[in-house]
GROMACS .gro file of C-alpha atoms in nm:
model
  490
    1MET     CA    1 -13.193   0.527   5.964
    2ALA     CA    2 -13.187   0.887   6.037
    3ASP     CA    3 -12.804   0.901   5.979
    4GLN     CA    4 -12.831   0.722   5.647
    5CYS     CA    5 -13.089   0.983   5.543
    6VAL     CA    6 -12.880   1.264   5.662
    7VAL     CA    7 -12.585   1.089   5.397
    8ARG     CA    8 -12.848   1.056   5.106
    9ARG     CA    9 -12.942   1.437   5.170
   10GLU     CA   10 -12.588   1.530   5.157
   11VAL     CA   11 -12.532   1.332   4.842
   12GLN     CA   12 -12.828   1.538   4.663
   13CYS     CA   13 -12.720   1.869   4.758
   14VAL     CA   14 -12.336   1.807   4.615
   15LEU     CA   15 -12.468   1.632   4.295
   16ALA     CA   16 -12.707   1.919   4.244
   17ARG     CA   17 -12.384   2.166   4.309
   18VAL     CA   18 -12.149   2.007   4.104
   19LEU     CA   19 -12.445   1.992   3.811
   20GLU     CA   20 -12.466   2.364   3.815
   21ILE     CA   21 -12.080   2.388   3.833
   22THR     CA   22 -12.008   2.173   3.569
   23GLU     CA   23 -12.261   2.304   3.340
   24ALA     CA   24 -12.135   2.656   3.393
   25THR     CA   25 -11.795   2.578   3.280
   26ALA     CA   26 -11.861   2.311   3.002
   27TRP     CA   27 -11.954   2.588   2.781
   28ALA     CA   28 -11.820   2.907   2.886
   29GLY     CA   29 -11.493   2.857   2.698
   30TYR     CA   30 -11.263   2.802   2.978
   31VAL     CA   31 -10.939   2.631   2.995
   32ALA     CA   32 -11.043   2.266   3.076
   33SER     CA   33 -11.397   2.311   2.921
   34ALA     CA   34 -11.359   1.997   2.754
   35HIS     CA   35 -11.291   1.812   3.070
   36PHE     CA   36 -11.596   1.994   3.264
   37TYR     CA   37 -11.808   1.867   2.981
   38VAL     CA   38 -11.732   1.504   3.051
   39LEU     CA   39 -11.787   1.575   3.453
   40HIS     CA   40 -12.128   1.727   3.350
   41GLY     CA   41 -12.229   1.391   3.177
   42VAL     CA   42 -12.135   1.199   3.443
   43ALA     CA   43 -12.352   1.425   3.684
   44GLU     CA   44 -12.630   1.384   3.492
   45ARG     CA   45 -12.651   1.008   3.478
   46LEU     CA   46 -12.583   0.993   3.837
   47SER     CA   47 -12.876   1.206   3.880
   48PRO     CA   48 -13.145   0.958   3.808
   49LEU     CA   49 -12.989   0.671   4.029
   50LEU     CA   50 -13.085   0.901   4.340
   51LEU     CA   51 -13.466   0.852   4.299
   52ARG     CA   52 -13.404   0.493   4.398
   53PRO     CA   53 -13.007   0.481   4.493
   54PRO     CA   54 -12.852   0.124   4.498
   55CYS     CA   55 -12.747   0.213   4.809
   56LEU     CA   56 -12.802   0.503   5.090
   57ARG     CA   57 -13.177   0.385   5.133
   58CYS     CA   58 -13.340   0.519   5.441
   59GLY     CA   59 -13.363   0.160   5.572
   60GLY     CA   60 -13.002   0.142   5.509
   61GLU     CA   61 -13.064  -0.228   5.485
   62VAL     CA   62 -12.820  -0.449   5.269
   63PRO     CA   63 -12.967  -0.609   4.960
   64SER     CA   64 -12.966  -0.982   4.968
   65GLU     CA   65 -12.721  -1.169   4.809
   66GLY     CA   66 -12.914  -1.249   4.553
   67ALA     CA   67 -13.027  -0.886   4.460
   68VAL     CA   68 -12.707  -0.782   4.461
   69GLY     CA   69 -12.579  -1.057   4.196
   70GLY     CA   70 -12.887  -0.952   3.986
   71ALA     CA   71 -13.165  -1.224   4.048
   72VAL     CA   72 -13.455  -1.078   3.960
   73GLY     CA   73 -13.734  -1.051   4.198
   74ASP     CA   74 -14.121  -1.009   4.156
   75ASP     CA   75 -14.016  -0.635   4.078
   76GLY     CA   76 -13.678  -0.666   3.917
   77GLN     CA   77 -13.534  -0.457   4.199
   78GLY     CA   78 -13.219  -0.700   4.214
   79ALA     CA   79 -13.137  -0.638   3.854
   80TRP     CA   80 -13.184  -0.317   3.863
   81TYR     CA   81 -12.938  -0.238   4.192
   82ALA     CA   82 -12.701  -0.437   3.996
   83SER     CA   83 -12.728  -0.260   3.681
   84ALA     CA   84 -12.714   0.048   3.848
   85SER     CA   85 -12.390  -0.036   4.073
   86LEU     CA   86 -12.199  -0.137   3.754
   87LEU     CA   87 -12.286   0.220   3.587
   88CYS     CA   88 -12.134   0.393   3.906
   89LEU     CA   89 -11.837   0.190   3.897
   90LYS     CA   90 -11.799   0.280   3.512
   91LEU     CA   91 -11.864   0.678   3.565
   92ALA     CA   92 -11.625   0.640   3.861
   93GLU     CA   93 -11.381   0.539   3.619
   94GLU     CA   94 -11.427   0.848   3.399
   95CYS     CA   95 -11.402   1.084   3.687
   96ASP     CA   96 -11.080   0.942   3.809
   97MET     CA   97 -10.943   0.986   3.460
   98VAL     CA   98 -11.048   1.381   3.459
   99ARG     CA   99 -10.915   1.393   3.830
  100GLN     CA  100 -10.528   1.264   3.743
  101TYR     CA  101 -10.521   1.484   3.447
  102ALA     CA  102 -10.605   1.765   3.640
  103TRP     CA  103 -10.387   1.674   3.928
  104ASN     CA  104 -10.114   1.636   3.672
  105GLU     CA  105 -10.185   2.012   3.600
  106LEU     CA  106 -10.200   2.097   3.950
  107HIS     CA  107  -9.820   2.018   3.964
  108HIS     CA  108  -9.674   2.186   3.670
  109GLY     CA  109  -9.454   2.478   3.794
  110TYR     CA  110  -9.555   2.689   4.109
  111TRP     CA  111  -9.869   2.662   4.311
  112LYS     CA  112  -9.947   3.021   4.284
  113ASP     CA  113  -9.928   3.007   3.902
  114VAL     CA  114 -10.211   2.709   3.863
  115HIS     CA  115 -10.481   2.813   3.668
  116PRO     CA  116 -10.781   2.826   3.923
  117MET     CA  117 -10.990   2.624   3.681
  118TRP     CA  118 -10.772   2.327   3.724
  119ARG     CA  119 -10.848   2.345   4.097
  120ILE     CA  120 -11.223   2.343   4.015
  121LEU     CA  121 -11.180   2.071   3.784
  122TYR     CA  122 -10.985   1.840   4.060
  123GLY     CA  123 -11.279   1.919   4.297
  124SER     CA  124 -11.533   1.820   4.097
  125ALA     CA  125 -11.388   1.513   3.944
  126ALA     CA  126 -11.302   1.420   4.344
  127LEU     CA  127 -11.665   1.508   4.418
  128LEU     CA  128 -11.822   1.301   4.159
  129SER     CA  129 -11.599   1.016   4.219
  130VAL     CA  130 -11.678   1.006   4.581
  131LEU     CA  131 -12.064   0.979   4.481
  132CYS     CA  132 -12.017   0.709   4.250
  133SER     CA  133 -11.865   0.468   4.494
  134LEU     CA  134 -12.125   0.546   4.736
  135LEU     CA  135 -12.450   0.486   4.486
  136ALA     CA  136 -12.212   0.160   4.354
  137SER     CA  137 -12.209   0.007   4.708
  138PRO     CA  138 -12.498  -0.185   4.887
  139CYS     CA  139 -12.388  -0.016   5.240
  140ILE     CA  140 -12.100   0.218   5.395
  141THR     CA  141 -11.848  -0.041   5.528
  142ASP     CA  142 -11.541   0.092   5.686
  143GLN     CA  143 -11.325   0.055   5.444
  144LEU     CA  144 -11.570   0.260   5.204
  145PHE     CA  145 -11.582   0.540   5.491
  146ARG     CA  146 -11.210   0.575   5.468
  147GLU     CA  147 -11.153   0.573   5.122
  148CYS     CA  148 -11.424   0.842   5.086
  149VAL     CA  149 -11.302   1.065   5.352
  150ARG     CA  150 -10.959   1.019   5.210
  151ASP     CA  151 -11.026   1.143   4.879
  152LEU     CA  152 -11.261   1.424   5.040
  153ASP     CA  153 -10.958   1.536   5.275
  154MET     CA  154 -10.726   1.542   4.923
  155MET     CA  155 -11.030   1.761   4.750
  156LEU     CA  156 -11.022   1.993   5.052
  157LEU     CA  157 -10.594   2.035   5.052
  158PHE     CA  158 -10.564   2.068   4.695
  159SER     CA  159 -10.904   2.205   4.543
  160THR     CA  160 -11.067   2.575   4.588
  161PRO     CA  161 -11.228   2.724   4.851
  162ARG     CA  162 -11.544   2.735   4.627
  163LEU     CA  163 -11.592   2.358   4.644
  164THR     CA  164 -11.493   2.358   5.042
  165PRO     CA  165 -11.825   2.360   5.198
  166LEU     CA  166 -11.944   2.076   4.970
  167ALA     CA  167 -11.684   1.863   5.068
  168SER     CA  168 -11.697   1.930   5.449
  169GLY     CA  169 -12.085   1.869   5.458
  170LEU     CA  170 -12.023   1.557   5.273
  171VAL     CA  171 -11.775   1.424   5.553
  172SER     CA  172 -11.948   1.538   5.825
  173ALA     CA  173 -12.271   1.350   5.684
  174LEU     CA  174 -12.055   1.006   5.659
  175GLU     CA  175 -11.849   1.051   6.002
  176SER     CA  176 -12.227   1.063   6.144
  177HIS     CA  177 -12.329   0.774   5.997
  178ARG     CA  178 -12.009   0.594   6.061
  179ALA     CA  179 -11.948   0.754   6.418
  180SER     CA  180 -11.871   0.416   6.611
  181SER     CA  181 -11.561   0.335   6.373
  182LEU     CA  182 -11.378   0.627   6.372
  183VAL     CA  183 -11.133   0.540   6.643
  184GLU     CA  184 -10.944   0.205   6.589
  185GLU     CA  185 -10.858  -0.040   6.812
  186GLU     CA  186 -10.607   0.087   7.088
  187THR     CA  187 -10.502  -0.062   7.449
  188SER     CA  188 -10.682   0.065   7.733
  189GLU     CA  189 -10.369   0.236   7.839
  190PHE     CA  190 -10.282   0.439   7.559
  191ALA     CA  191 -10.640   0.523   7.519
  192ALA     CA  192 -10.679   0.667   7.879
  193LEU     CA  193 -10.346   0.885   7.808
  194SER     CA  194 -10.326   1.272   7.721
  195PHE     CA  195 -10.008   1.492   7.636
  196SER     CA  196 -10.014   1.646   7.982
  197SER     CA  197 -10.013   1.294   8.153
  198PRO     CA  198  -9.716   1.212   8.383
  199GLN     CA  199  -9.609   0.946   8.170
  200LEU     CA  200  -9.608   1.131   7.847
  201GLN     CA  201  -9.393   1.421   8.001
  202SER     CA  202  -8.993   1.402   7.971
  203SER     CA  203  -8.915   1.092   8.146
  204SER     CA  204  -8.707   0.779   8.163
  205GLU     CA  205  -8.967   0.619   8.331
  206PRO     CA  206  -9.176   0.327   8.063
  207ILE     CA  207  -9.531   0.362   8.053
  208GLY     CA  208  -9.756   0.039   8.078
  209SER     CA  209  -9.818   0.024   7.681
  210LYS     CA  210  -9.416   0.087   7.650
  211ARG     CA  211  -9.537   0.385   7.416
  212THR     CA  212  -9.347   0.692   7.494
  213LEU     CA  213  -9.286   1.024   7.316
  214VAL     CA  214  -9.042   1.058   7.009
  215SER     CA  215  -8.922   1.365   7.211
  216ASP     CA  216  -8.752   1.142   7.507
  217SER     CA  217  -8.558   0.937   7.243
  218PRO     CA  218  -8.165   0.952   7.296
  219LEU     CA  219  -8.158   1.153   6.963
  220HIS     CA  220  -8.364   1.398   7.085
  221GLN     CA  221  -8.215   1.480   7.414
  222SER     CA  222  -7.883   1.493   7.260
  223GLN     CA  223  -7.974   1.736   7.010
  224SER     CA  224  -8.189   1.923   7.283
  225SER     CA  225  -7.855   1.928   7.549
  226LYS     CA  226  -7.623   2.040   7.280
  227ARG     CA  227  -7.852   2.316   7.155
  228GLN     CA  228  -7.891   2.437   7.544
  229CYS     CA  229  -7.509   2.448   7.566
  230VAL     CA  230  -7.467   2.666   7.273
  231ARG     CA  231  -7.759   2.868   7.415
  232THR     CA  232  -7.559   2.899   7.756
  233HIS     CA  233  -7.246   2.939   7.590
  234GLY     CA  234  -7.319   3.268   7.413
  235THR     CA  235  -7.494   3.486   7.674
  236ASP     CA  236  -7.168   3.706   7.762
  237GLU     CA  237  -7.134   3.778   7.413
  238ILE     CA  238  -7.515   3.768   7.331
  239PRO     CA  239  -7.714   4.028   7.476
  240HIS     CA  240  -7.978   3.827   7.690
  241PRO     CA  241  -8.334   3.887   7.559
  242ARG     CA  242  -8.598   4.114   7.748
  243ALA     CA  243  -8.882   3.959   7.855
  244ILE     CA  244  -9.205   3.994   7.659
  245PRO     CA  245  -9.472   4.148   7.907
  246ARG     CA  246  -9.774   3.984   8.027
  247ILE     CA  247 -10.129   4.102   8.080
  248SER     CA  248 -10.417   3.913   8.179
  249ARG     CA  249 -10.720   3.934   7.931
  250PRO     CA  250 -10.708   4.350   7.865
  251SER     CA  251 -11.022   4.492   7.687
  252CYS     CA  252 -11.033   4.530   7.312
  253ARG     CA  253 -10.938   4.927   7.367
  254LEU     CA  254 -10.647   4.884   7.590
  255PHE     CA  255 -10.521   4.628   7.369
  256HIS     CA  256 -10.552   4.808   7.032
  257ASP     CA  257 -10.421   5.148   7.171
  258THR     CA  258 -10.162   5.058   7.386
  259TYR     CA  259  -9.997   4.709   7.212
  260ARG     CA  260 -10.147   4.667   6.822
  261LYS     CA  261 -10.145   5.021   6.715
  262PRO     CA  262  -9.798   5.096   6.847
  263ALA     CA  263  -9.682   4.755   6.742
  264ILE     CA  264  -9.546   4.645   7.060
  265PRO     CA  265  -9.558   4.236   7.159
  266VAL     CA  266  -9.729   4.106   7.413
  267VAL     CA  267  -9.871   3.810   7.591
  268ILE     CA  268 -10.214   3.779   7.681
  269THR     CA  269 -10.357   3.518   7.957
  270ASP     CA  270 -10.709   3.437   8.044
  271ALA     CA  271 -10.835   3.546   7.733
  272ILE     CA  272 -10.903   3.182   7.572
  273SER     CA  273 -11.011   2.965   7.867
  274HIS     CA  274 -11.364   2.923   7.718
  275TRP     CA  275 -11.223   2.721   7.401
  276ARG     CA  276 -11.375   2.395   7.407
  277ALA     CA  277 -11.007   2.263   7.317
  278LEU     CA  278 -10.908   2.391   7.673
  279SER     CA  279 -11.215   2.275   7.867
  280ASP     CA  280 -11.473   1.957   7.756
  281HIS     CA  281 -11.304   1.863   7.398
  282PRO     CA  282 -10.945   1.875   7.559
  283TRP     CA  283 -10.662   1.883   7.263
  284HIS     CA  284 -10.424   1.727   7.523
  285ASP     CA  285 -10.636   1.404   7.542
  286ILE     CA  286 -10.519   1.167   7.286
  287LYS     CA  287 -10.837   0.956   7.270
  288TYR     CA  288 -11.053   1.288   7.177
  289LEU     CA  289 -10.773   1.380   6.895
  290ARG     CA  290 -10.785   1.055   6.755
  291SER     CA  291 -11.174   1.035   6.732
  292VAL     CA  292 -11.144   1.373   6.536
  293ILE     CA  293 -10.833   1.374   6.314
  294GLY     CA  294 -10.733   0.987   6.333
  295HIS     CA  295 -10.921   0.889   5.996
  296ARG     CA  296 -10.844   1.245   5.855
  297LEU     CA  297 -10.536   1.328   5.584
  298LEU     CA  298 -10.274   1.542   5.734
  299PRO     CA  299 -10.015   1.725   5.547
  300VAL     CA  300  -9.686   1.665   5.766
  301GLU     CA  301  -9.350   1.847   5.748
  302ILE     CA  302  -9.045   1.634   5.785
  303GLY     CA  303  -8.779   1.770   5.933
  304ARG     CA  304  -8.640   2.016   6.205
  305SER     CA  305  -8.652   2.294   5.972
  306TYR     CA  306  -8.817   2.381   5.647
  307LEU     CA  307  -8.442   2.533   5.569
  308GLU     CA  308  -8.259   2.255   5.600
  309ARG     CA  309  -8.234   2.018   5.311
  310GLU     CA  310  -8.351   1.698   5.428
  311TRP     CA  311  -8.701   1.898   5.489
  312LYS     CA  312  -8.972   1.731   5.290
  313GLN     CA  313  -9.361   1.692   5.301
  314GLU     CA  314  -9.547   1.395   5.306
  315LEU     CA  315  -9.939   1.328   5.365
  316MET     CA  316 -10.061   1.044   5.622
  317THR     CA  317 -10.360   1.018   5.851
  318GLY     CA  318 -10.415   1.151   6.156
  319ASN     CA  319 -10.360   0.790   6.337
  320GLU     CA  320 -10.027   0.723   6.155
  321TYR     CA  321  -9.903   1.082   6.221
  322LEU     CA  322  -9.965   1.051   6.615
  323GLU     CA  323  -9.774   0.656   6.600
  324ARG     CA  324  -9.509   0.781   6.424
  325TYR     CA  325  -9.396   1.118   6.566
  326LEU     CA  326  -9.588   1.128   6.905
  327CYS     CA  327  -9.628   0.824   7.055
  328ARG     CA  328  -9.420   0.496   6.962
  329ASP     CA  329  -9.315   0.182   7.112
  330ALA     CA  330  -9.036   0.266   7.370
  331LYS     CA  331  -8.811   0.003   7.161
  332SER     CA  332  -8.848   0.134   6.815
  333GLU     CA  333  -8.587   0.386   6.654
  334PRO     CA  334  -8.702   0.757   6.605
  335GLU     CA  335  -8.840   0.855   6.292
  336GLY     CA  336  -8.681   1.207   6.291
  337VAL     CA  337  -8.936   1.532   6.342
  338GLY     CA  338  -9.271   1.538   6.187
  339TYR     CA  339  -9.477   1.873   6.187
  340VAL     CA  340  -9.821   1.966   6.099
  341ALA     CA  341  -9.742   2.342   6.054
  342GLN     CA  342  -9.905   2.638   5.895
  343THR     CA  343 -10.164   2.434   5.820
  344ASN     CA  344 -10.578   2.512   5.793
  345LEU     CA  345 -10.713   2.235   5.948
  346PHE     CA  346 -11.030   2.437   6.038
  347ASP     CA  347 -11.147   2.423   5.712
  348GLN     CA  348 -11.087   2.088   5.648
  349ILE     CA  349 -11.203   1.968   5.989
  350SER     CA  350 -11.528   2.136   6.132
  351SER     CA  351 -11.523   1.981   6.449
  352LEU     CA  352 -11.194   2.128   6.526
  353ARG     CA  353 -11.286   2.447   6.425
  354GLN     CA  354 -11.603   2.434   6.672
  355ASP     CA  355 -11.315   2.358   6.958
  356ILE     CA  356 -11.208   2.737   6.898
  357ALA     CA  357 -11.306   3.106   6.859
  358VAL     CA  358 -11.190   3.385   6.670
  359PRO     CA  359 -11.038   3.631   6.972
  360ASP     CA  360 -11.236   3.956   6.989
  361TYR     CA  361 -10.923   4.157   6.920
  362CYS     CA  362 -10.898   4.059   6.584
  363PHE     CA  363 -11.214   4.224   6.496
  364PHE     CA  364 -11.186   4.549   6.734
  365ALA     CA  365 -11.034   4.813   6.513
  366GLU     CA  366 -11.200   4.705   6.172
  367LEU     CA  367 -11.520   4.712   6.340
  368GLU     CA  368 -11.434   5.052   6.501
  369GLY     CA  369 -11.379   5.207   6.156
  370SER     CA  370 -11.648   5.060   5.968
  371ASP     CA  371 -11.995   5.184   5.910
  372SER     CA  372 -12.118   4.776   5.969
  373ASP     CA  373 -12.334   4.690   6.242
  374GLY     CA  374 -12.172   4.367   6.239
  375GLU     CA  375 -11.878   4.142   6.162
  376ASP     CA  376 -12.032   4.021   5.859
  377ASP     CA  377 -11.859   4.302   5.643
  378VAL     CA  378 -11.512   4.208   5.796
  379GLU     CA  379 -11.257   3.962   5.657
  380LEU     CA  380 -11.214   3.700   5.890
  381PRO     CA  381 -10.840   3.605   6.003
  382THR     CA  382 -10.618   3.326   5.819
  383ILE     CA  383 -10.659   3.040   6.117
  384ASN     CA  384 -10.362   2.763   6.102
  385ALA     CA  385 -10.274   2.471   6.298
  386TRP     CA  386  -9.939   2.416   6.471
  387PHE     CA  387  -9.947   2.040   6.609
  388GLY     CA  388  -9.632   1.864   6.659
  389PRO     CA  389  -9.364   1.681   6.908
  390GLN     CA  390  -9.100   1.833   7.119
  391GLY     CA  391  -8.816   2.029   6.912
  392THR     CA  392  -9.024   2.132   6.626
  393ILE     CA  393  -8.838   2.461   6.510
  394THR     CA  394  -8.995   2.726   6.275
  395PRO     CA  395  -8.676   2.950   6.187
  396CYS     CA  396  -8.691   3.319   6.269
  397HIS     CA  397  -8.888   3.518   5.983
  398ASN     CA  398  -9.128   3.771   5.963
  399ASP     CA  399  -9.530   3.796   5.820
  400PRO     CA  400  -9.682   4.071   5.643
  401LYS     CA  401  -9.999   4.059   5.910
  402ASP     CA  402 -10.045   4.103   6.296
  403ASN     CA  403 -10.053   3.766   6.468
  404LEU     CA  404 -10.234   3.609   6.764
  405LEU     CA  405 -10.043   3.278   6.872
  406CYS     CA  406 -10.282   3.080   7.090
  407GLN     CA  407 -10.114   2.780   7.310
  408VAL     CA  408 -10.349   2.511   7.338
  409VAL     CA  409 -10.116   2.209   7.455
  410GLY     CA  410  -9.792   2.197   7.576
  411HIS     CA  411  -9.519   2.501   7.577
  412LYS     CA  412  -9.338   2.664   7.320
  413TYR     CA  413  -9.035   2.909   7.352
  414VAL     CA  414  -9.067   3.232   7.110
  415ARG     CA  415  -8.786   3.499   7.056
  416LEU     CA  416  -8.864   3.803   6.877
  417TYR     CA  417  -8.667   4.058   6.710
  418SER     CA  418  -8.797   4.402   6.587
  419PRO     CA  419  -8.833   4.539   6.250
  420GLN     CA  420  -8.536   4.799   6.332
  421ASP     CA  421  -8.307   4.497   6.352
  422SER     CA  422  -8.354   4.376   6.062
  423ARG     CA  423  -7.995   4.445   5.883
  424TYR     CA  424  -7.863   4.259   6.160
  425LEU     CA  425  -8.068   3.951   6.102
  426TYR     CA  426  -7.944   3.916   5.747
  427PRO     CA  427  -8.253   3.813   5.555
  428ILE     CA  428  -8.220   3.561   5.273
  429GLU     CA  429  -8.222   3.705   4.936
  430GLY     CA  430  -8.461   3.592   4.673
  431MET     CA  431  -8.791   3.412   4.735
  432LEU     CA  432  -8.734   3.363   5.145
  433LYS     CA  433  -8.655   3.708   5.174
  434ASN     CA  434  -8.865   3.708   5.506
  435ASN     CA  435  -8.663   3.450   5.661
  436SER     CA  436  -8.345   3.502   5.849
  437GLN     CA  437  -7.996   3.353   5.765
  438VAL     CA  438  -7.896   3.338   6.128
  439ASP     CA  439  -7.968   3.019   6.395
  440VAL     CA  440  -8.093   3.297   6.653
  441MET     CA  441  -8.032   3.033   6.942
  442CYS     CA  442  -7.698   2.902   6.825
  443PRO     CA  443  -7.517   3.208   6.614
  444ASP     CA  444  -7.215   3.192   6.407
  445LEU     CA  445  -7.093   3.536   6.483
  446GLU     CA  446  -6.822   3.490   6.238
  447SER     CA  447  -7.032   3.500   5.947
  448PHE     CA  448  -7.280   3.683   6.089
  449PRO     CA  449  -7.086   3.936   6.330
  450GLU     CA  450  -7.380   4.220   6.307
  451PHE     CA  451  -7.603   3.971   6.482
  452LEU     CA  452  -7.465   4.121   6.816
  453ASN     CA  453  -7.624   4.456   6.747
  454ALA     CA  454  -7.993   4.261   6.753
  455HIS     CA  455  -8.209   4.303   7.050
  456GLY     CA  456  -8.404   4.013   7.133
  457PHE     CA  457  -8.717   3.952   7.325
  458ASP     CA  458  -8.884   3.636   7.459
  459CYS     CA  459  -9.126   3.436   7.638
  460LYS     CA  460  -9.250   3.081   7.732
  461LEU     CA  461  -9.590   2.999   7.583
  462GLY     CA  462  -9.824   2.768   7.819
  463PRO     CA  463 -10.224   2.638   7.779
  464GLY     CA  464 -10.405   2.918   7.734
  465ASP     CA  465 -10.142   3.194   7.665
  466MET     CA  466 -10.188   3.405   7.369
  467LEU     CA  467  -9.896   3.645   7.216
  468PHE     CA  468  -9.919   3.893   6.994
  469ILE     CA  469  -9.658   3.922   6.725
  470PRO     CA  470  -9.692   4.250   6.529
  471LYS     CA  471  -9.673   4.238   6.187
  472GLY     CA  472  -9.293   4.252   6.037
  473TRP     CA  473  -9.145   4.138   6.409
  474TRP     CA  474  -8.879   3.866   6.344
  475HIS     CA  475  -9.015   3.535   6.538
  476TYR     CA  476  -8.823   3.210   6.599
  477VAL     CA  477  -9.064   2.931   6.786
  478GLU     CA  478  -8.909   2.626   6.925
  479SER     CA  479  -9.165   2.364   7.102
  480LEU     CA  480  -9.045   2.250   7.438
  481SER     CA  481  -9.290   1.961   7.480
  482VAL     CA  482  -9.560   1.787   7.269
  483SER     CA  483  -9.757   2.135   7.147
  484PHE     CA  484 -10.089   2.219   6.957
  485SER     CA  485 -10.094   2.571   6.864
  486VAL     CA  486 -10.335   2.813   6.694
  487SER     CA  487 -10.236   3.108   6.501
  488PHE     CA  488 -10.457   3.413   6.361
  489TRP     CA  489 -10.314   3.639   6.084
  490TRP     CA  490 -10.519   3.947   6.031
   0.00000   0.00000   0.00000
């Protein structure tokens, strides 16, 4: 009963906010104002239904078959529920037409050139469509739950941050209501596994449920062996990278003065051991991850590198991703490499955000130079997730911001080059100018002879490690096992 009331209150809050947004935009003369006018009409017609909604009633009871079919009782309640449900379905169709129109506009030209009003329109239409679906149904079934969460995830991925709190709050309320149905049926052997379990390490022994990591497949073994041979073959010609220094939990002052200010890379240890992702909400636990992301929609990069011709992106649920790319039947053929890369999962999935904390190192310099008494006036870093199997690669590139790369699950190999060596890395011309043409692990010295003059630095990151990558430094990253990392750009 309490969870049902939470959903109802969240629906009321979302509807009230969408009413404000659509009213302000429908008469403002913006692009797409006519479509906002349609959505505002939908919101106005939904509002009276919340006084006696056909679903989301505090008791959560399902109306009798007669009531749903429209039979009139002493108070005519059955007929009202039936007519209200039909109205909600009709209004959902109007929202879906507007949403499809906005979707088409979102995919004209480059994403950066899309007018922000189309993103707001798409998000508003998606929110109202979900509300219509909830109000049209006598109860929140598993199917309705998953359809609503999928639509809200699409909104979170393609709409505007302005609407993120509305969608996130509604997802949280729905999850609270349907908590018992978040994890799909699974074998007991698989449910008990973790990414750090012996069964899921590189091994030729089959595990009890006949599931294994994609990275154990012959395809991945042959690729990994080939790359290792090439690496070893070039050590006489190419200078061996120098080890990046490691330091245990330095003070913010020491980090800023010794490493950030002079732009010197460093591996910091023992600084994120308090994260719940490394303790009571362990991300290496497959069962926990499935409970959090299994029903959520994830953007997945397909292919070993975004610079390859075959690279593409797909949307799939977390359960689909885990099954296809991380854990599979031992007899099935591998489907290649799938990588959840540079994705802001933490705005989309609030429970994951609660498992981590922004390192204090990201705030020290800004607070030192400001008159603020706290962090409210300091810009928060951009937080991205990097989750995938062994063999995922981020080609050598540089970024315009400082980066703290925090390793939560598994191990990664990272190679760095100073900005002073940029000319030896042959930057790609055009839009990808922050990417190197050189495969730094398997360099073609005939095409890129000056690469011999580049001096690399490298390290291996394990759970609990944090690598500081100064802005402008070139870096190549490869997963040595199933890996989950979090980056903070500031």
